């Protein structure tokens, strides 16, 4: 057959097949998380996938890629923006450089405690922030928040006050706000992706980092000479999970409604899993010999006032509303 005929035949075949593919609308959602299998966020997103699969009789499926195999959170955000990844579960911290409005939640000592943060993310202010992300130019649809507890500092040396951090290189997430925060707390903030922290600690490229107990344990960072876990309680940041707008726009309105409904359920399910995991990993860290240092964190709070002033100036009204939520 002459080549043009083959081409014409294949095009004809394609036009026959293509409408079938579209009407079948089989979608496999690739989901990414830096945490390992079994971590509360991973489990909650996997369950969201299972519910979607059941509710659509297998038309929509999810494949979870845990453990950072699809890249750092920064890379995962970029991949999700272009539609190469469909669902990303990330810290709200790394979304700050992409959607600056979210930095309201990323400021040091923004929330009184975890209960305060939960009130906010479950209520109207949380919904407003999700809507801001979805309507921004980021091409991400925000499905829900998750708990990430309280971030505390860990280091090779015992830290009790800002002066103890002098000269220490402390890893923070990739957002200039966190570098400023760590510098204000007395150390030298160094930003890098989560997946690089363990070896950076081991090789002495950095002297410490900061995170919640489940991450500190499951990433093995506590085994890299991190003997002291100081209760600075400087950041209470939620996680967020988003869908690529490229994917979202391809879903029918009923499918979009399912994704939203199960997304909200995932937010609440993760919380139950989270509560259990904090108790479990605090016990494991202590059993492994990590010393938990309880301190009066007021000096760290005071030291970071300039950071709140610098980044908070654009959020004055919202900060007032957040403080008023009891
Ligand atoms: C963990 C968050 C994860 C971040 C990590 C980090 O769950 O999303 O990647 O911290 O510090 O608590 O990078």
Short mmCIF file of C-alpha atoms and ligand atoms in Angstrom, two decimals:
data_model
loop_
_atom_site.label_atom_id
_atom_site.label_comp_id
_atom_site.label_asym_id
_atom_site.label_seq_id
_atom_site.Cartn_x
_atom_site.Cartn_y
_atom_site.Cartn_z
CA UNK A 1 0.00 0.00 0.00
CA UNK A 2 1.42 3.47 -0.86
CA UNK A 3 2.46 5.41 2.26
CA UNK A 4 -0.27 8.07 1.91
CA UNK A 5 -2.87 5.29 1.87
CA UNK A 6 -1.46 3.75 5.04
CA UNK A 7 -1.63 7.19 6.60
CA UNK A 8 -5.21 7.68 5.48
CA UNK A 9 -6.16 4.24 6.80
CA UNK A 10 -4.53 4.82 10.17
CA UNK A 11 -6.17 8.23 10.49
CA UNK A 12 -9.52 6.67 9.73
CA UNK A 13 -8.86 3.98 12.31
CA UNK A 14 -7.86 6.62 14.82
CA UNK A 15 -11.02 8.65 14.35
CA UNK A 16 -13.01 5.47 14.92
CA UNK A 17 -11.14 4.59 18.09
CA UNK A 18 -10.75 8.08 19.56
CA UNK A 19 -14.42 8.71 20.40
CA UNK A 20 -14.51 5.35 22.18
CA UNK A 21 -11.58 6.36 24.40
CA UNK A 22 -13.22 9.66 25.22
CA UNK A 23 -16.58 8.14 26.06
CA UNK A 24 -14.96 5.45 28.21
CA UNK A 25 -13.07 8.21 30.05
CA UNK A 26 -10.74 5.86 31.80
CA UNK A 27 -8.47 7.96 33.92
CA UNK A 28 -5.51 6.89 36.01
CA UNK A 29 -4.54 9.54 38.52
CA UNK A 30 -0.86 9.56 39.41
CA UNK A 31 -0.45 10.73 43.00
CA UNK A 32 2.84 11.82 44.57
CA UNK A 33 4.03 12.06 48.16
CA UNK A 34 7.52 12.32 49.64
CA UNK A 35 6.47 10.17 52.59
CA UNK A 36 6.70 6.38 52.62
CA UNK A 37 3.89 3.85 52.30
CA UNK A 38 1.89 3.70 55.51
CA UNK A 39 2.39 7.39 56.43
CA UNK A 40 -1.01 8.96 57.32
CA UNK A 41 -1.10 11.29 54.29
CA UNK A 42 -0.22 8.51 51.88
CA UNK A 43 -2.90 6.23 53.33
CA UNK A 44 -5.58 8.95 53.22
CA UNK A 45 -4.85 9.80 49.57
CA UNK A 46 -4.78 6.12 48.64
CA UNK A 47 -8.20 5.71 50.26
CA UNK A 48 -9.49 8.69 48.31
CA UNK A 49 -8.37 6.81 45.19
CA UNK A 50 -10.14 3.63 46.28
CA UNK A 51 -13.38 5.53 46.89
CA UNK A 52 -13.14 7.17 43.47
CA UNK A 53 -12.54 3.81 41.84
CA UNK A 54 -15.54 2.24 43.61
CA UNK A 55 -17.85 5.18 42.93
CA UNK A 56 -17.00 5.27 39.21
CA UNK A 57 -16.94 1.48 38.71
CA UNK A 58 -13.25 1.60 37.94
CA UNK A 59 -13.45 4.42 35.40
CA UNK A 60 -11.18 6.55 37.62
CA UNK A 61 -8.26 4.85 39.31
CA UNK A 62 -5.34 6.12 41.31
CA UNK A 63 -1.75 5.05 41.42
CA UNK A 64 0.23 6.29 44.41
CA UNK A 65 3.94 7.05 44.06
CA UNK A 66 5.21 7.42 47.64
CA UNK A 67 8.70 8.01 49.01
CA UNK A 68 9.53 10.92 46.73
CA UNK A 69 10.04 8.70 43.67
CA UNK A 70 8.49 11.35 41.41
CA UNK A 71 10.87 14.03 42.71
CA UNK A 72 11.12 16.72 45.36
CA UNK A 73 8.00 18.60 46.36
CA UNK A 74 9.12 21.57 44.28
CA UNK A 75 9.43 19.31 41.23
CA UNK A 76 6.15 17.58 42.03
CA UNK A 77 4.38 20.95 42.13
CA UNK A 78 5.82 21.84 38.72
CA UNK A 79 4.85 18.46 37.27
CA UNK A 80 1.34 18.85 38.64
CA UNK A 81 1.01 22.31 37.16
CA UNK A 82 1.67 20.93 33.68
CA UNK A 83 -0.50 17.85 34.21
CA UNK A 84 2.25 15.20 34.27
CA UNK A 85 1.23 14.37 37.86
CA UNK A 86 -2.46 14.51 38.73
CA UNK A 87 -2.53 14.65 42.52
CA UNK A 88 0.19 16.10 44.74
CA UNK A 89 0.26 15.98 48.50
CA UNK A 90 2.75 18.57 49.65
CA UNK A 91 3.48 20.84 52.58
CA UNK A 92 1.82 24.22 52.32
CA UNK A 93 5.34 25.52 52.98
CA UNK A 94 6.57 24.76 49.46
CA UNK A 95 3.49 26.29 47.87
CA UNK A 96 4.38 29.76 49.23
CA UNK A 97 6.71 30.67 46.34
CA UNK A 98 3.97 29.61 43.86
CA UNK A 99 0.88 31.09 45.56
CA UNK A 100 2.16 33.80 47.97
CA UNK A 101 -1.27 34.12 49.65
CA UNK A 102 -0.70 30.80 51.44
CA UNK A 103 2.24 32.27 53.36
CA UNK A 104 -0.24 33.50 55.95
CA UNK A 105 -0.22 29.92 57.33
CA UNK A 106 3.54 29.57 56.89
CA UNK A 107 4.51 32.32 59.28
CA UNK A 108 6.34 31.41 62.50
CA UNK A 109 4.14 31.17 65.61
CA UNK A 110 1.03 31.97 63.57
CA UNK A 111 -1.24 29.55 65.45
CA UNK A 112 -1.58 29.19 69.21
CA UNK A 113 -1.55 25.41 68.97
CA UNK A 114 -2.62 22.56 66.70
CA UNK A 115 -6.25 22.82 67.84
CA UNK A 116 -6.25 26.43 66.66
CA UNK A 117 -4.91 25.44 63.24
CA UNK A 118 -7.55 22.72 62.93
CA UNK A 119 -10.32 25.21 63.66
CA UNK A 120 -8.98 27.43 60.91
CA UNK A 121 -8.45 24.79 58.22
CA UNK A 122 -11.84 23.18 58.85
CA UNK A 123 -13.68 26.51 58.80
CA UNK A 124 -14.36 29.41 56.41
CA UNK A 125 -10.81 30.82 56.47
CA UNK A 126 -9.47 27.43 55.36
CA UNK A 127 -12.02 27.24 52.55
CA UNK A 128 -11.14 30.77 51.44
CA UNK A 129 -7.49 29.78 51.18
CA UNK A 130 -8.31 26.64 49.17
CA UNK A 131 -10.40 28.81 46.83
CA UNK A 132 -7.57 31.31 46.49
CA UNK A 133 -5.20 28.55 45.41
CA UNK A 134 -7.71 27.11 42.93
CA UNK A 135 -8.49 30.49 41.37
CA UNK A 136 -4.84 31.63 41.24
CA UNK A 137 -2.72 31.31 38.11
CA UNK A 138 -0.99 28.24 39.61
CA UNK A 139 -3.13 25.76 37.65
CA UNK A 140 -3.78 23.69 40.78
CA UNK A 141 -7.14 22.76 42.30
CA UNK A 142 -6.88 22.62 46.09
CA UNK A 143 -8.79 19.63 47.43
CA UNK A 144 -8.08 19.82 51.13
CA UNK A 145 -5.67 20.27 53.99
CA UNK A 146 -4.08 17.66 56.21
CA UNK A 147 -2.48 17.79 59.62
CA UNK A 148 1.25 18.02 59.94
CA UNK A 149 1.51 18.72 63.65
CA UNK A 150 4.13 21.04 65.03
CA UNK A 151 7.62 21.51 63.68
CA UNK A 152 10.44 21.48 66.21
CA UNK A 153 14.16 21.81 65.90
CA UNK A 154 16.70 19.00 65.97
CA UNK A 155 20.42 19.20 65.96
CA UNK A 156 23.66 17.52 66.90
CA UNK A 157 23.98 19.97 69.81
CA UNK A 158 21.38 20.66 72.47
CA UNK A 159 19.54 23.91 71.69
CA UNK A 160 17.68 25.76 74.44
CA UNK A 161 17.80 29.37 73.35
CA UNK A 162 18.43 31.38 70.15
CA UNK A 163 22.12 31.89 71.03
CA UNK A 164 22.67 28.12 70.96
CA UNK A 165 21.88 28.15 67.24
CA UNK A 166 24.72 30.54 66.41
CA UNK A 167 26.73 29.23 63.47
CA UNK A 168 24.52 26.17 63.02
CA UNK A 169 23.34 25.37 59.52
CA UNK A 170 19.73 24.29 59.83
CA UNK A 171 17.79 22.88 56.90
CA UNK A 172 14.40 24.43 56.13
CA UNK A 173 11.86 23.86 53.34
CA UNK A 174 12.26 25.76 50.06
CA UNK A 175 10.60 29.08 50.82
CA UNK A 176 12.51 32.31 51.63
CA UNK A 177 10.13 32.85 54.54
CA UNK A 178 11.63 29.82 56.31
CA UNK A 179 15.21 30.92 55.66
CA UNK A 180 14.34 34.28 57.23
CA UNK A 181 12.63 32.50 60.12
CA UNK A 182 15.63 30.28 60.88
CA UNK A 183 18.03 33.20 60.59
CA UNK A 184 15.86 35.18 63.00
CA UNK A 185 15.79 32.20 65.38
CA UNK A 186 19.59 32.44 65.59
CA UNK A 187 20.81 29.86 63.07
CA UNK A 188 21.66 29.82 59.36
CA UNK A 189 18.69 28.65 57.33
CA UNK A 190 19.62 26.42 54.39
CA UNK A 191 16.82 25.32 52.09
CA UNK A 192 16.79 21.93 50.36
CA UNK A 193 14.32 19.22 49.39
CA UNK A 194 13.18 16.69 51.95
CA UNK A 195 14.87 13.81 50.13
CA UNK A 196 18.31 15.39 50.49
CA UNK A 197 18.18 16.08 54.22
CA UNK A 198 19.26 12.68 55.50
CA UNK A 199 22.53 12.57 53.58
CA UNK A 200 23.19 16.28 54.22
CA UNK A 201 22.95 15.56 57.95
CA UNK A 202 25.12 12.49 57.65
CA UNK A 203 27.86 14.23 55.72
CA UNK A 204 27.75 17.29 57.96
CA UNK A 205 26.67 19.65 55.17
CA UNK A 206 24.06 20.80 57.69
CA UNK A 207 24.00 20.60 61.49
CA UNK A 208 20.30 20.10 62.00
CA UNK A 209 16.81 20.51 60.65
CA UNK A 210 13.27 20.93 61.90
CA UNK A 211 10.16 18.85 61.48
CA UNK A 212 7.34 17.00 63.21
CA UNK A 213 8.00 13.69 65.05
CA UNK A 214 6.52 11.35 62.39
CA UNK A 215 8.70 12.84 59.63
CA UNK A 216 11.76 13.00 61.89
CA UNK A 217 11.37 9.28 62.52
CA UNK A 218 10.19 7.89 59.18
CA UNK A 219 12.88 9.77 57.22
CA UNK A 220 15.52 8.21 59.52
CA UNK A 221 16.99 11.63 60.14
CA UNK A 222 17.15 10.87 63.87
CA UNK A 223 19.81 8.25 63.11
CA UNK A 224 22.12 10.85 61.57
CA UNK A 225 23.46 12.14 64.89
CA UNK A 226 20.29 14.08 65.74
CA UNK A 227 20.19 13.43 69.47
CA UNK A 228 18.24 16.49 70.59
CA UNK A 229 14.69 17.45 69.68
CA UNK A 230 13.94 20.92 71.06
CA UNK A 231 10.30 21.90 71.45
CA UNK A 232 10.57 25.27 69.71
CA UNK A 233 7.05 24.80 68.26
CA UNK A 234 7.92 27.52 65.75
CA UNK A 235 5.78 26.29 62.85
CA UNK A 236 2.37 24.68 62.71
CA UNK A 237 1.83 24.27 58.98
CA UNK A 238 -0.84 22.18 57.33
CA UNK A 239 -0.25 19.84 54.44
CA UNK A 240 -2.27 20.36 51.31
CA UNK A 241 -3.33 18.10 48.46
CA UNK A 242 -4.06 19.46 45.04
CA UNK A 243 -5.15 18.22 41.66
CA UNK A 244 -3.68 19.39 38.39
CA UNK A 245 -6.06 21.83 36.70
CA UNK A 246 -5.24 20.11 33.41
CA UNK A 247 -6.83 16.93 34.82
CA UNK A 248 -9.62 18.73 36.66
CA UNK A 249 -10.81 20.42 33.46
CA UNK A 250 -11.14 17.02 31.78
CA UNK A 251 -13.46 15.67 34.49
CA UNK A 252 -17.22 15.90 34.19
CA UNK A 253 -19.04 18.00 36.80
CA UNK A 254 -20.28 14.88 38.68
CA UNK A 255 -16.74 13.46 38.76
CA UNK A 256 -15.41 16.79 40.02
CA UNK A 257 -18.03 16.71 42.78
CA UNK A 258 -16.89 13.19 43.77
CA UNK A 259 -13.27 14.30 43.93
CA UNK A 260 -14.24 17.23 46.18
CA UNK A 261 -16.40 15.10 48.46
CA UNK A 262 -13.78 12.38 48.90
CA UNK A 263 -11.12 15.07 49.28
CA UNK A 264 -12.92 16.52 52.27
CA UNK A 265 -13.28 13.01 53.71
CA UNK A 266 -9.55 12.42 53.21
CA UNK A 267 -8.83 15.58 55.21
CA UNK A 268 -10.79 14.22 58.17
CA UNK A 269 -9.56 10.64 57.84
CA UNK A 270 -5.92 11.72 57.78
CA UNK A 271 -6.43 13.51 61.09
CA UNK A 272 -7.38 10.33 62.90
CA UNK A 273 -4.39 8.53 61.42
CA UNK A 274 -2.20 11.50 62.24
CA UNK A 275 -3.12 11.59 65.92
CA UNK A 276 -2.14 7.95 66.30
CA UNK A 277 1.08 8.35 64.38
CA UNK A 278 2.33 11.26 66.51
CA UNK A 279 1.94 9.22 69.72
CA UNK A 280 3.59 6.23 68.06
CA UNK A 281 6.58 8.10 66.66
CA UNK A 282 7.25 10.21 69.74
CA UNK A 283 7.50 6.94 71.67
CA UNK A 284 9.78 5.42 69.02
CA UNK A 285 12.06 8.47 68.96
CA UNK A 286 12.37 8.40 72.75
CA UNK A 287 13.01 4.67 72.72
CA UNK A 288 15.78 5.26 70.17
CA UNK A 289 17.46 7.65 72.62
CA UNK A 290 16.43 11.05 71.22
CA UNK A 291 16.25 13.57 74.04
CA UNK A 292 13.16 15.78 73.95
CA UNK A 293 14.06 19.19 75.32
CA UNK A 294 11.15 21.22 76.61
CA UNK A 295 11.83 24.93 76.68
CA UNK A 296 10.15 28.25 77.17
CA UNK A 297 9.87 29.16 73.47
CA UNK A 298 9.16 32.85 74.10
CA UNK A 299 12.68 34.00 73.09
CA UNK A 300 12.20 32.27 69.71
CA UNK A 301 8.76 33.84 69.38
CA UNK A 302 10.18 37.28 70.10
CA UNK A 303 13.17 36.77 67.82
CA UNK A 304 10.87 36.06 64.88
CA UNK A 305 8.71 39.19 65.29
CA UNK A 306 10.47 40.92 62.34
CA UNK A 307 9.57 37.97 60.09
CA UNK A 308 5.89 38.25 61.00
CA UNK A 309 6.08 41.99 60.44
CA UNK A 310 7.77 41.60 57.04
CA UNK A 311 5.55 38.87 55.62
CA UNK A 312 2.40 39.68 57.57
CA UNK A 313 1.98 43.25 56.40
CA UNK A 314 -0.20 42.13 53.48
CA UNK A 315 -2.28 39.84 55.72
CA UNK A 316 -3.15 42.23 58.56
CA UNK A 317 -6.93 41.65 58.38
CA UNK A 318 -6.63 37.91 57.99
CA UNK A 319 -4.18 37.67 60.89
CA UNK A 320 -6.71 39.46 63.07
CA UNK A 321 -9.48 37.07 61.99
CA UNK A 322 -7.26 34.06 62.70
CA UNK A 323 -6.33 35.35 66.16
CA UNK A 324 -10.01 35.90 66.95
CA UNK A 325 -10.91 32.25 66.31
CA UNK A 326 -10.99 30.63 69.75
C1 LIG B 1 7.00 17.15 56.30
C2 LIG B 1 5.91 17.37 55.29
C3 LIG B 1 6.44 17.18 53.90
C4 LIG B 1 7.65 18.05 53.67
C5 LIG B 1 8.67 17.81 54.75
C6 LIG B 1 9.87 18.75 54.60
O1 LIG B 1 4.89 16.42 55.52
O2 LIG B 1 5.42 17.50 52.99
O3 LIG B 1 8.26 17.73 52.46
O4 LIG B 1 8.08 18.01 56.02
O5 LIG B 1 10.37 19.23 55.60
O6 LIG B 1 6.51 17.42 57.58
O7 LIG B 1 10.30 18.96 53.47
#
